[in-house]
Short mmCIF file of C-alpha atoms in Angstrom, two decimals:
data_model
loop_
_atom_site.label_atom_id
_atom_site.label_comp_id
_atom_site.label_asym_id
_atom_site.label_seq_id
_atom_site.Cartn_x
_atom_site.Cartn_y
_atom_site.Cartn_z
CA TRP A 14 71.95 74.90 -3.13
CA LEU A 15 75.24 73.33 -4.25
CA LEU A 16 73.67 69.94 -5.10
CA GLU A 17 70.92 71.69 -7.07
CA HIS A 18 73.53 73.65 -9.02
CA VAL A 19 75.55 70.48 -9.75
CA VAL A 20 72.48 68.57 -11.00
CA GLU A 21 71.44 71.46 -13.25
CA SER A 22 74.98 71.83 -14.66
CA LEU A 23 75.51 68.18 -15.60
CA PRO A 24 75.59 67.46 -19.37
CA ASP A 25 73.72 64.18 -18.83
CA MET A 26 69.98 63.93 -18.48
CA ILE A 27 68.87 63.40 -14.87
CA PHE A 28 65.29 62.41 -14.06
CA VAL A 29 63.39 61.19 -11.02
CA LYS A 30 60.05 59.37 -11.20
CA ASP A 31 57.71 58.35 -8.40
CA ALA A 32 57.65 54.58 -7.88
CA GLU A 33 53.87 54.22 -7.96
CA GLU A 34 52.81 55.79 -11.27
CA LEU A 35 56.27 56.46 -12.76
CA ARG A 36 55.50 60.14 -13.23
CA PHE A 37 58.34 62.63 -13.56
CA VAL A 38 58.90 64.54 -10.31
CA ARG A 39 62.32 66.03 -11.13
CA ILE A 40 64.40 66.67 -14.26
CA ASN A 41 67.44 68.81 -15.04
CA ARG A 42 68.23 71.26 -17.86
CA ALA A 43 69.94 68.55 -19.94
CA ALA A 44 66.69 66.54 -19.91
CA GLU A 45 64.80 69.56 -21.20
CA SER A 46 67.38 70.07 -23.93
CA ILE A 47 67.52 66.42 -25.07
CA LEU A 48 63.77 65.73 -24.92
CA GLY A 49 62.65 69.11 -26.24
CA TYR A 50 60.12 69.75 -23.47
CA SER A 51 60.25 72.21 -20.60
CA ARG A 52 60.07 70.87 -17.09
CA ASP A 53 56.57 72.37 -16.77
CA GLN A 54 55.52 70.17 -19.69
CA LEU A 55 57.18 67.05 -18.22
CA LEU A 56 56.60 67.16 -14.48
CA GLY A 57 53.60 65.08 -13.46
CA LYS A 58 53.59 63.20 -16.80
CA ASN A 59 54.56 59.59 -17.44
CA ASP A 60 56.27 58.07 -20.49
CA TYR A 61 52.97 57.31 -22.25
CA ASP A 62 52.11 61.03 -22.19
CA ILE A 63 55.30 61.90 -24.09
CA PHE A 64 56.72 59.05 -26.18
CA PRO A 65 55.37 56.63 -28.81
CA GLU A 66 53.65 53.65 -27.21
CA SER A 67 56.37 51.09 -27.97
CA GLU A 68 59.07 53.35 -26.46
CA ALA A 69 56.92 54.16 -23.44
CA ALA A 70 56.31 50.44 -22.86
CA PHE A 71 60.05 49.72 -23.04
CA PHE A 72 60.90 52.52 -20.59
CA THR A 73 58.13 51.49 -18.21
CA ASP A 74 59.16 47.81 -18.27
CA LYS A 75 62.75 48.78 -17.44
CA ASP A 76 61.57 51.07 -14.66
CA ARG A 77 59.46 48.27 -13.12
CA GLU A 78 62.43 45.88 -13.43
CA VAL A 79 64.60 48.32 -11.46
CA LEU A 80 61.98 48.80 -8.77
CA ARG A 81 61.35 45.03 -8.43
CA GLY A 82 65.02 44.12 -8.39
CA GLY A 83 66.07 46.87 -6.05
CA SER A 84 69.35 47.48 -7.85
CA LEU A 85 70.96 49.36 -10.71
CA VAL A 86 69.98 48.49 -14.27
CA ASP A 87 72.37 49.57 -17.04
CA ILE A 88 70.92 50.02 -20.54
CA PRO A 89 73.90 50.51 -22.89
CA GLU A 90 71.83 51.72 -25.85
CA GLU A 91 68.22 52.76 -26.15
CA PRO A 92 66.55 54.85 -28.85
CA ILE A 93 64.36 57.76 -27.89
CA HIS A 94 62.20 59.99 -30.09
CA THR A 95 62.69 63.60 -29.12
CA ARG A 96 60.47 66.55 -29.87
CA HIS A 97 62.90 68.60 -31.99
CA ARG A 98 66.04 66.50 -32.52
CA GLY A 99 64.60 63.33 -34.03
CA GLU A 100 65.76 59.94 -32.85
CA ARG A 101 68.58 60.01 -30.31
CA TRP A 102 70.44 57.18 -28.62
CA LEU A 103 70.96 57.11 -24.88
CA HIS A 104 73.07 55.12 -22.46
CA THR A 105 70.88 55.00 -19.37
CA ARG A 106 71.40 53.84 -15.82
CA LYS A 107 68.42 53.50 -13.48
CA VAL A 108 68.42 52.86 -9.75
CA PRO A 109 65.68 52.79 -7.09
CA ILE A 110 65.68 55.29 -4.22
CA ALA A 111 64.30 53.67 -1.07
CA ASP A 112 62.81 55.11 2.10
CA GLU A 113 63.95 54.31 5.66
CA ALA A 114 61.91 51.08 5.59
CA GLY A 115 63.66 49.91 2.43
CA ARG A 116 60.68 50.42 0.12
CA ALA A 117 61.38 51.94 -3.29
CA ARG A 118 59.82 55.39 -3.36
CA TYR A 119 61.48 56.86 -6.45
CA LEU A 120 63.39 55.87 -9.52
CA LEU A 121 66.52 57.85 -10.45
CA GLY A 122 67.70 57.81 -14.06
CA ILE A 123 70.87 59.18 -15.63
CA SER A 124 71.04 59.19 -19.43
CA GLU A 125 74.01 60.10 -21.59
CA ASP A 126 73.31 61.08 -25.21
CA ILE A 127 75.58 58.74 -27.20
CA THR A 128 74.09 59.51 -30.63
CA GLU A 129 77.23 61.05 -32.14
CA PHE A 130 79.46 58.34 -30.66
CA LYS A 131 77.18 55.64 -32.08
CA ARG A 132 77.11 57.26 -35.54
CA THR A 133 80.90 57.62 -35.57
CA ARG A 134 81.36 54.01 -34.46
CA GLU A 135 78.98 52.76 -37.16
CA ALA A 136 80.67 54.89 -39.86
CA LEU A 137 84.07 53.56 -38.81
CA ALA A 138 82.85 49.96 -38.87
CA LYS A 139 81.36 50.53 -42.34
CA ALA A 140 84.59 52.10 -43.62
CA GLN A 141 86.66 49.22 -42.24
CA LYS A 142 84.35 46.69 -43.86
CA GLU A 143 84.57 48.53 -47.20
CA LEU A 144 88.37 48.69 -46.95
CA VAL A 145 88.66 44.95 -46.34
CA ALA A 146 86.28 44.23 -49.24
CA SER A 147 88.25 46.57 -51.51
CA ARG A 148 91.53 44.90 -50.59
CA LEU A 149 90.08 41.46 -51.22
CA ARG A 150 88.74 42.54 -54.63
CA ALA A 151 92.12 44.04 -55.54
CA ARG A 152 93.92 40.93 -54.38
CA ARG A 153 91.72 38.74 -56.57
CA ARG A 154 92.65 40.96 -59.53
CA GLY A 155 96.35 40.69 -58.65
CA ILE A 156 96.80 44.30 -57.62
CA GLY A 157 98.96 44.89 -54.55
CA VAL A 158 97.22 47.17 -52.05
CA GLY A 159 99.17 46.62 -48.90
CA PHE A 160 98.81 42.87 -48.44
CA LYS A 161 102.02 40.87 -48.21
CA ARG A 162 102.39 37.18 -48.72
CA ARG A 163 103.84 34.51 -46.50
CA ALA A 164 106.54 32.22 -47.74
CA GLY A 165 104.36 29.54 -49.19
CA GLY A 166 101.75 31.98 -50.48
CA GLY A 167 99.54 32.89 -47.48
CA PRO A 168 98.67 36.48 -46.62
CA GLY A 169 100.51 38.33 -43.91
CA ALA A 170 104.20 37.53 -44.15
CA ARG A 171 107.08 39.23 -45.88
CA GLY A 172 108.73 38.79 -48.98
CA HIS A 173 107.30 37.74 -52.25
CA GLY A 174 104.35 40.00 -53.12
CA LEU A 175 104.38 41.25 -56.69
CA GLY A 176 102.49 44.37 -57.65
CA ALA A 177 100.37 44.92 -60.72
CA GLY A 178 102.42 44.70 -63.89
CA SER A 179 105.29 42.79 -62.29
CA ALA A 180 103.55 39.43 -62.07
CA THR A 181 104.60 38.18 -65.51
CA PRO A 182 107.59 35.86 -65.96
CA GLU A 183 109.14 38.29 -68.46
CA HIS A 184 109.32 41.16 -65.97
CA PRO A 185 112.84 41.67 -64.44
CA LEU A 186 111.42 42.09 -60.92
CA TYR A 187 109.57 38.81 -61.25
CA ARG A 188 112.73 37.01 -62.46
CA ARG A 189 114.88 38.50 -59.69
CA ARG A 190 112.44 37.51 -56.95
CA ARG A 191 111.94 34.10 -58.47
CA SER A 192 115.71 33.50 -58.60
CA ARG A 193 116.02 34.45 -54.91
CA LEU A 194 113.41 31.86 -54.04
CA GLU A 195 115.36 29.28 -55.97
CA GLY A 196 118.66 30.29 -54.34
CA ARG A 197 120.22 31.94 -57.40
CA ARG A 198 121.12 35.53 -57.99
CA LEU A 199 120.77 37.14 -61.37
CA PRO A 200 123.53 39.53 -62.32
CA ARG A 201 122.82 43.23 -61.86
CA ILE A 202 124.08 46.13 -63.90
CA GLY A 203 127.60 46.93 -62.72
CA ASP A 204 128.38 43.41 -61.52
CA GLN A 205 131.84 42.34 -62.55
CA HIS A 206 132.18 39.01 -64.26
CA ALA A 207 135.28 36.93 -63.60
#
């Protein structure tokens, strides 16, 4: 009873297929929720009865690979078309379950829905790429947006970056920074002259 309750309570999809025809013999509530089918609609069916042909072929090939190899296969990302939730992305692990003689009798699969994680990761990567492109465009136009310059002009070190409007030789900030580079100091307001 306890194991049954644990399997049904897990947020990840759990499924068991027979090794001969790869038909579903056991699924949990999370599988019903993710796939959009009740267990009555899934049990006894194989992937070709449920998914588009290309997806079913991929799943079946992976299942056969697991059963032939006799060990765990980890699939970091795989798309799956669900009945009501559109395309979802799963991280799936599959392992054979053998009998006393060592023959694979079943295939156990555990799939985590990583759709939201994948979307967030892709949005973050896109935002980072856009930020870098924006900074490079601004730098080409001479607008300071957080980049600093190395002594000698390269990006990344302290010291001599001039913002927009201060990059002309007539600007006091430009003259002061230029004089520091040359080892001189321009007088400031309030300096006393001897």
